[in-house]
Amino acid sequence: MTTISQTAGRSLRPSSSGGFFSTLANAAHALFDRLERRSAVKTLNELDDHALRDIGITRSQIEDAVYGQFKAELTRYL
């Protein structure tokens, strides 16, 4: 009797190690990105209203600007 060692052309070696490290790297990148954005929000919140006006945002627009959701008003100046 013959034993089939592969099914439908798939290798028996686990290919999840590359996927695991890729997922781990993506999670680390997402964590550092989140921490960096939180730091930017904190820094901008420490500025006075005049300094915020100089860079073209108001206090209520800080999080939208940092997280990339503030496009409509900024793009008219480009």
PDB file of N, CA and C in Angstrom:
ATOM      1  N   MET A   1       0.828  -1.168   0.000  1.00  0.00           N
ATOM      2  CA  MET A   1       0.000   0.000   0.000  1.00  0.00           C
ATOM      3  C   MET A   1       0.883   1.245   0.000  1.00  0.00           C
ATOM      4  N   THR A   2       0.527   2.258  -0.746  1.00  0.00           N
ATOM      5  CA  THR A   2       1.317   3.476  -0.883  1.00  0.00           C
ATOM      6  C   THR A   2       0.729   4.576  -0.012  1.00  0.00           C
ATOM      7  N   THR A   3       1.622   5.311   0.673  1.00  0.00           N
ATOM      8  CA  THR A   3       1.193   6.436   1.512  1.00  0.00           C
ATOM      9  C   THR A   3       1.487   7.737   0.784  1.00  0.00           C
ATOM     10  N   ILE A   4       0.534   8.613   0.780  1.00  0.00           N
ATOM     11  CA  ILE A   4       0.699   9.917   0.122  1.00  0.00           C
ATOM     12  C   ILE A   4       1.222  10.899   1.158  1.00  0.00           C
ATOM     13  N   SER A   5       2.357  11.521   0.836  1.00  0.00           N
ATOM     14  CA  SER A   5       2.977  12.420   1.806  1.00  0.00           C
ATOM     15  C   SER A   5       2.551  13.882   1.624  1.00  0.00           C
ATOM     16  N   GLN A   6       1.961  14.211   0.504  1.00  0.00           N
ATOM     17  CA  GLN A   6       1.501  15.577   0.271  1.00  0.00           C
ATOM     18  C   GLN A   6       0.080  15.528  -0.249  1.00  0.00           C
ATOM     19  N   THR A   7      -0.690  16.532   0.107  1.00  0.00           N
ATOM     20  CA  THR A   7      -2.055  16.603  -0.400  1.00  0.00           C
ATOM     21  C   THR A   7      -2.227  17.871  -1.207  1.00  0.00           C
ATOM     22  N   ALA A   8      -2.704  17.720  -2.401  1.00  0.00           N
ATOM     23  CA  ALA A   8      -3.001  18.839  -3.298  1.00  0.00           C
ATOM     24  C   ALA A   8      -1.819  19.785  -3.470  1.00  0.00           C
ATOM     25  N   GLY A   9      -0.593  19.264  -3.512  1.00  0.00           N
ATOM     26  CA  GLY A   9       0.573  20.087  -3.777  1.00  0.00           C
ATOM     27  C   GLY A   9       1.060  20.898  -2.589  1.00  0.00           C
ATOM     28  N   ARG A  10       0.482  20.705  -1.419  1.00  0.00           N
ATOM     29  CA  ARG A  10       0.924  21.450  -0.239  1.00  0.00           C
ATOM     30  C   ARG A  10       2.069  20.723   0.430  1.00  0.00           C
ATOM     31  N   SER A  11       3.020  21.478   0.903  1.00  0.00           N
ATOM     32  CA  SER A  11       4.143  20.901   1.620  1.00  0.00           C
ATOM     33  C   SER A  11       3.710  20.558   3.038  1.00  0.00           C
ATOM     34  N   LEU A  12       4.339  19.561   3.624  1.00  0.00           N
ATOM     35  CA  LEU A  12       4.023  19.199   4.988  1.00  0.00           C
ATOM     36  C   LEU A  12       4.747  20.088   5.999  1.00  0.00           C
ATOM     37  N   ARG A  13       5.737  20.852   5.548  1.00  0.00           N
ATOM     38  CA  ARG A  13       6.453  21.747   6.446  1.00  0.00           C
ATOM     39  C   ARG A  13       5.539  22.896   6.839  1.00  0.00           C
ATOM     40  N   PRO A  14       5.555  23.277   8.094  1.00  0.00           N
ATOM     41  CA  PRO A  14       4.699  24.391   8.506  1.00  0.00           C
ATOM     42  C   PRO A  14       5.213  25.706   7.938  1.00  0.00           C
ATOM     43  N   SER A  15       4.335  26.448   7.327  1.00  0.00           N
ATOM     44  CA  SER A  15       4.713  27.735   6.756  1.00  0.00           C
ATOM     45  C   SER A  15       4.260  28.883   7.642  1.00  0.00           C
ATOM     46  N   SER A  16       3.805  28.545   8.826  1.00  0.00           N
ATOM     47  CA  SER A  16       3.271  29.588   9.688  1.00  0.00           C
ATOM     48  C   SER A  16       4.354  30.378  10.413  1.00  0.00           C
ATOM     49  N   SER A  17       5.614  29.926  10.414  1.00  0.00           N
ATOM     50  CA  SER A  17       6.656  30.658  11.131  1.00  0.00           C
ATOM     51  C   SER A  17       6.869  32.029  10.501  1.00  0.00           C
ATOM     52  N   GLY A  18       6.892  32.115   9.187  1.00  0.00           N
ATOM     53  CA  GLY A  18       7.018  33.414   8.522  1.00  0.00           C
ATOM     54  C   GLY A  18       5.809  34.278   8.797  1.00  0.00           C
ATOM     55  N   GLY A  19       4.639  33.672   8.818  1.00  0.00           N
ATOM     56  CA  GLY A  19       3.424  34.412   9.118  1.00  0.00           C
ATOM     57  C   GLY A  19       3.398  34.901  10.552  1.00  0.00           C
ATOM     58  N   PHE A  20       3.917  34.083  11.458  1.00  0.00           N
ATOM     59  CA  PHE A  20       3.959  34.464  12.867  1.00  0.00           C
ATOM     60  C   PHE A  20       4.858  35.674  13.069  1.00  0.00           C
ATOM     61  N   PHE A  21       6.067  35.624  12.506  1.00  0.00           N
ATOM     62  CA  PHE A  21       7.001  36.736  12.689  1.00  0.00           C
ATOM     63  C   PHE A  21       6.519  37.994  11.975  1.00  0.00           C
ATOM     64  N   SER A  22       5.876  37.815  10.855  1.00  0.00           N
ATOM     65  CA  SER A  22       5.312  38.956  10.144  1.00  0.00           C
ATOM     66  C   SER A  22       4.194  39.595  10.963  1.00  0.00           C
ATOM     67  N   THR A  23       3.342  38.764  11.544  1.00  0.00           N
ATOM     68  CA  THR A  23       2.261  39.273  12.392  1.00  0.00           C
ATOM     69  C   THR A  23       2.819  39.958  13.628  1.00  0.00           C
ATOM     70  N   LEU A  24       3.849  39.382  14.214  1.00  0.00           N
ATOM     71  CA  LEU A  24       4.495  39.978  15.382  1.00  0.00           C
ATOM     72  C   LEU A  24       5.118  41.328  15.034  1.00  0.00           C
ATOM     73  N   ALA A  25       5.788  41.411  13.896  1.00  0.00           N
ATOM     74  CA  ALA A  25       6.387  42.669  13.459  1.00  0.00           C
ATOM     75  C   ALA A  25       5.319  43.716  13.187  1.00  0.00           C
ATOM     76  N   ASN A  26       4.217  43.311  12.570  1.00  0.00           N
ATOM     77  CA  ASN A  26       3.123  44.248  12.304  1.00  0.00           C
ATOM     78  C   ASN A  26       2.506  44.754  13.594  1.00  0.00           C
ATOM     79  N   ALA A  27       2.361  43.881  14.577  1.00  0.00           N
ATOM     80  CA  ALA A  27       1.803  44.291  15.871  1.00  0.00           C
ATOM     81  C   ALA A  27       2.738  45.264  16.579  1.00  0.00           C
ATOM     82  N   ALA A  28       4.046  45.004  16.533  1.00  0.00           N
ATOM     83  CA  ALA A  28       5.013  45.909  17.157  1.00  0.00           C
ATOM     84  C   ALA A  28       4.993  47.261  16.459  1.00  0.00           C
ATOM     85  N   HIS A  29       4.920  47.251  15.136  1.00  0.00           N
ATOM     86  CA  HIS A  29       4.862  48.505  14.381  1.00  0.00           C
ATOM     87  C   HIS A  29       3.593  49.284  14.732  1.00  0.00           C
ATOM     88  N   ALA A  30       2.476  48.602  14.834  1.00  0.00           N
ATOM     89  CA  ALA A  30       1.216  49.265  15.180  1.00  0.00           C
ATOM     90  C   ALA A  30       1.280  49.854  16.584  1.00  0.00           C
ATOM     91  N   LEU A  31       1.907  49.143  17.510  1.00  0.00           N
ATOM     92  CA  LEU A  31       2.046  49.648  18.875  1.00  0.00           C
ATOM     93  C   LEU A  31       2.905  50.903  18.901  1.00  0.00           C
ATOM     94  N   PHE A  32       4.057  50.877  18.240  1.00  0.00           N
ATOM     95  CA  PHE A  32       4.923  52.048  18.224  1.00  0.00           C
ATOM     96  C   PHE A  32       4.273  53.222  17.510  1.00  0.00           C
ATOM     97  N   ASP A  33       3.522  52.940  16.447  1.00  0.00           N
ATOM     98  CA  ASP A  33       2.801  53.995  15.736  1.00  0.00           C
ATOM     99  C   ASP A  33       1.763  54.643  16.650  1.00  0.00           C
ATOM    100  N   ARG A  34       1.043  53.816  17.384  1.00  0.00           N
ATOM    101  CA  ARG A  34       0.035  54.319  18.324  1.00  0.00           C
ATOM    102  C   ARG A  34       0.675  55.183  19.412  1.00  0.00           C
ATOM    103  N   LEU A  35       1.790  54.715  19.965  1.00  0.00           N
ATOM    104  CA  LEU A  35       2.472  55.484  21.005  1.00  0.00           C
ATOM    105  C   LEU A  35       2.997  56.816  20.467  1.00  0.00           C
ATOM    106  N   GLU A  36       3.502  56.801  19.245  1.00  0.00           N
ATOM    107  CA  GLU A  36       4.011  58.026  18.635  1.00  0.00           C
ATOM    108  C   GLU A  36       2.882  59.035  18.393  1.00  0.00           C
ATOM    109  N   ARG A  37       1.748  58.549  17.939  1.00  0.00           N
ATOM    110  CA  ARG A  37       0.614  59.449  17.700  1.00  0.00           C
ATOM    111  C   ARG A  37       0.069  60.011  19.011  1.00  0.00           C
ATOM    112  N   ARG A  38       0.011  59.178  20.060  1.00  0.00           N
ATOM    113  CA  ARG A  38      -0.435  59.669  21.368  1.00  0.00           C
ATOM    114  C   ARG A  38       0.501  60.750  21.882  1.00  0.00           C
ATOM    115  N   SER A  39       1.796  60.572  21.657  1.00  0.00           N
ATOM    116  CA  SER A  39       2.780  61.569  22.060  1.00  0.00           C
ATOM    117  C   SER A  39       2.581  62.868  21.279  1.00  0.00           C
ATOM    118  N   ALA A  40       2.286  62.761  19.992  1.00  0.00           N
ATOM    119  CA  ALA A  40       2.052  63.957  19.171  1.00  0.00           C
ATOM    120  C   ALA A  40       0.810  64.699  19.645  1.00  0.00           C
ATOM    121  N   VAL A  41      -0.253  63.968  19.978  1.00  0.00           N
ATOM    122  CA  VAL A  41      -1.476  64.607  20.487  1.00  0.00           C
ATOM    123  C   VAL A  41      -1.172  65.329  21.793  1.00  0.00           C
ATOM    124  N   LYS A  42      -0.415  64.696  22.662  1.00  0.00           N
ATOM    125  CA  LYS A  42      -0.056  65.311  23.942  1.00  0.00           C
ATOM    126  C   LYS A  42       0.768  66.584  23.720  1.00  0.00           C
ATOM    127  N   THR A  43       1.732  66.516  22.821  1.00  0.00           N
ATOM    128  CA  THR A  43       2.575  67.673  22.541  1.00  0.00           C
ATOM    129  C   THR A  43       1.759  68.825  21.968  1.00  0.00           C
ATOM    130  N   LEU A  44       0.870  68.526  21.034  1.00  0.00           N
ATOM    131  CA  LEU A  44       0.046  69.580  20.450  1.00  0.00           C
ATOM    132  C   LEU A  44      -0.923  70.160  21.466  1.00  0.00           C
ATOM    133  N   ASN A  45      -1.438  69.338  22.359  1.00  0.00           N
ATOM    134  CA  ASN A  45      -2.333  69.850  23.400  1.00  0.00           C
ATOM    135  C   ASN A  45      -1.619  70.788  24.363  1.00  0.00           C
ATOM    136  N   GLU A  46      -0.308  70.665  24.493  1.00  0.00           N
ATOM    137  CA  GLU A  46       0.464  71.540  25.370  1.00  0.00           C
ATOM    138  C   GLU A  46       0.735  72.905  24.750  1.00  0.00           C
ATOM    139  N   LEU A  47       0.536  73.028  23.431  1.00  0.00           N
ATOM    140  CA  LEU A  47       0.748  74.318  22.764  1.00  0.00           C
ATOM    141  C   LEU A  47      -0.393  75.276  23.089  1.00  0.00           C
ATOM    142  N   ASP A  48      -0.087  76.572  23.030  1.00  0.00           N
ATOM    143  CA  ASP A  48      -1.156  77.557  23.228  1.00  0.00           C
ATOM    144  C   ASP A  48      -1.928  77.741  21.923  1.00  0.00           C
ATOM    145  N   ASP A  49      -3.067  78.420  22.011  1.00  0.00           N
ATOM    146  CA  ASP A  49      -3.939  78.574  20.843  1.00  0.00           C
ATOM    147  C   ASP A  49      -3.265  79.348  19.708  1.00  0.00           C
ATOM    148  N   HIS A  50      -2.415  80.293  20.049  1.00  0.00           N
ATOM    149  CA  HIS A  50      -1.711  81.068  19.021  1.00  0.00           C
ATOM    150  C   HIS A  50      -0.768  80.164  18.217  1.00  0.00           C
ATOM    151  N   ALA A  51      -0.026  79.301  18.898  1.00  0.00           N
ATOM    152  CA  ALA A  51       0.883  78.387  18.208  1.00  0.00           C
ATOM    153  C   ALA A  51       0.103  77.408  17.332  1.00  0.00           C
ATOM    154  N   LEU A  52      -1.017  76.929  17.824  1.00  0.00           N
ATOM    155  CA  LEU A  52      -1.849  76.032  17.006  1.00  0.00           C
ATOM    156  C   LEU A  52      -2.372  76.748  15.771  1.00  0.00           C
ATOM    157  N   ARG A  53      -2.783  77.993  15.942  1.00  0.00           N
ATOM    158  CA  ARG A  53      -3.264  78.780  14.811  1.00  0.00           C
ATOM    159  C   ARG A  53      -2.152  78.973  13.782  1.00  0.00           C
ATOM    160  N   ASP A  54      -0.905  79.127  14.253  1.00  0.00           N
ATOM    161  CA  ASP A  54       0.227  79.278  13.342  1.00  0.00           C
ATOM    162  C   ASP A  54       0.432  78.049  12.463  1.00  0.00           C
ATOM    163  N   ILE A  55       0.152  76.871  12.985  1.00  0.00           N
ATOM    164  CA  ILE A  55       0.312  75.669  12.157  1.00  0.00           C
ATOM    165  C   ILE A  55      -0.973  75.287  11.436  1.00  0.00           C
ATOM    166  N   GLY A  56      -2.026  76.054  11.645  1.00  0.00           N
ATOM    167  CA  GLY A  56      -3.235  75.890  10.845  1.00  0.00           C
ATOM    168  C   GLY A  56      -4.302  74.982  11.407  1.00  0.00           C
ATOM    169  N   ILE A  57      -4.280  74.728  12.713  1.00  0.00           N
ATOM    170  CA  ILE A  57      -5.334  73.910  13.308  1.00  0.00           C
ATOM    171  C   ILE A  57      -5.839  74.570  14.580  1.00  0.00           C
ATOM    172  N   THR A  58      -7.024  74.157  14.980  1.00  0.00           N
ATOM    173  CA  THR A  58      -7.568  74.603  16.253  1.00  0.00           C
ATOM    174  C   THR A  58      -7.454  73.445  17.240  1.00  0.00           C
ATOM    175  N   ARG A  59      -7.688  73.721  18.491  1.00  0.00           N
ATOM    176  CA  ARG A  59      -7.560  72.702  19.531  1.00  0.00           C
ATOM    177  C   ARG A  59      -8.497  71.519  19.262  1.00  0.00           C
ATOM    178  N   SER A  60      -9.668  71.783  18.732  1.00  0.00           N
ATOM    179  CA  SER A  60     -10.624  70.700  18.481  1.00  0.00           C
ATOM    180  C   SER A  60     -10.234  69.835  17.278  1.00  0.00           C
ATOM    181  N   GLN A  61      -9.252  70.268  16.507  1.00  0.00           N
ATOM    182  CA  GLN A  61      -8.831  69.517  15.319  1.00  0.00           C
ATOM    183  C   GLN A  61      -7.537  68.729  15.529  1.00  0.00           C
ATOM    184  N   ILE A  62      -7.003  68.749  16.743  1.00  0.00           N
ATOM    185  CA  ILE A  62      -5.702  68.116  16.991  1.00  0.00           C
ATOM    186  C   ILE A  62      -5.732  66.623  16.680  1.00  0.00           C
ATOM    187  N   GLU A  63      -6.656  65.885  17.244  1.00  0.00           N
ATOM    188  CA  GLU A  63      -6.675  64.431  17.031  1.00  0.00           C
ATOM    189  C   GLU A  63      -6.935  64.082  15.576  1.00  0.00           C
ATOM    190  N   ASP A  64      -7.821  64.819  14.919  1.00  0.00           N
ATOM    191  CA  ASP A  64      -8.073  64.553  13.502  1.00  0.00           C
ATOM    192  C   ASP A  64      -6.816  64.798  12.672  1.00  0.00           C
ATOM    193  N   ALA A  65      -6.074  65.856  13.003  1.00  0.00           N
ATOM    194  CA  ALA A  65      -4.844  66.161  12.266  1.00  0.00           C
ATOM    195  C   ALA A  65      -3.794  65.081  12.489  1.00  0.00           C
ATOM    196  N   VAL A  66      -3.637  64.618  13.704  1.00  0.00           N
ATOM    197  CA  VAL A  66      -2.618  63.605  14.012  1.00  0.00           C
ATOM    198  C   VAL A  66      -2.973  62.263  13.400  1.00  0.00           C
ATOM    199  N   TYR A  67      -4.236  61.897  13.437  1.00  0.00           N
ATOM    200  CA  TYR A  67      -4.641  60.591  12.922  1.00  0.00           C
ATOM    201  C   TYR A  67      -4.978  60.603  11.437  1.00  0.00           C
ATOM    202  N   GLY A  68      -4.718  61.712  10.745  1.00  0.00           N
ATOM    203  CA  GLY A  68      -4.859  61.753   9.301  1.00  0.00           C
ATOM    204  C   GLY A  68      -6.268  61.912   8.794  1.00  0.00           C
ATOM    205  N   GLN A  69      -7.180  62.394   9.618  1.00  0.00           N
ATOM    206  CA  GLN A  69      -8.559  62.561   9.186  1.00  0.00           C
ATOM    207  C   GLN A  69      -8.876  64.016   8.878  1.00  0.00           C
ATOM    208  N   PHE A  70      -7.908  64.864   8.995  1.00  0.00           N
ATOM    209  CA  PHE A  70      -8.097  66.303   8.819  1.00  0.00           C
ATOM    210  C   PHE A  70      -7.499  66.694   7.482  1.00  0.00           C
ATOM    211  N   LYS A  71      -8.291  66.604   6.425  1.00  0.00           N
ATOM    212  CA  LYS A  71      -7.751  66.836   5.093  1.00  0.00           C
ATOM    213  C   LYS A  71      -8.400  68.019   4.383  1.00  0.00           C
ATOM    214  N   ALA A  72      -9.650  68.229   4.584  1.00  0.00           N
ATOM    215  CA  ALA A  72     -10.391  69.198   3.786  1.00  0.00           C
ATOM    216  C   ALA A  72      -9.805  70.600   3.872  1.00  0.00           C
ATOM    217  N   GLU A  73      -9.569  71.109   5.067  1.00  0.00           N
ATOM    218  CA  GLU A  73      -9.054  72.466   5.194  1.00  0.00           C
ATOM    219  C   GLU A  73      -7.577  72.566   4.857  1.00  0.00           C
ATOM    220  N   LEU A  74      -6.795  71.548   5.181  1.00  0.00           N
ATOM    221  CA  LEU A  74      -5.358  71.601   4.919  1.00  0.00           C
ATOM    222  C   LEU A  74      -5.051  71.529   3.431  1.00  0.00           C
ATOM    223  N   THR A  75      -5.821  70.762   2.666  1.00  0.00           N
ATOM    224  CA  THR A  75      -5.499  70.589   1.251  1.00  0.00           C
ATOM    225  C   THR A  75      -5.754  71.853   0.431  1.00  0.00           C
ATOM    226  N   ARG A  76      -6.556  72.755   0.924  1.00  0.00           N
ATOM    227  CA  ARG A  76      -6.776  73.981   0.150  1.00  0.00           C
ATOM    228  C   ARG A  76      -5.555  74.898   0.165  1.00  0.00           C
ATOM    229  N   TYR A  77      -4.628  74.678   1.093  1.00  0.00           N
ATOM    230  CA  TYR A  77      -3.434  75.490   1.159  1.00  0.00           C
ATOM    231  C   TYR A  77      -2.283  74.891   0.346  1.00  0.00           C
ATOM    232  N   LEU A  78      -2.457  73.688  -0.135  1.00  0.00           N
ATOM    233  CA  LEU A  78      -1.372  73.031  -0.900  1.00  0.00           C
ATOM    234  C   LEU A  78      -1.385  73.396  -2.351  1.00  0.00           C
TER     235      LEU A  78
END
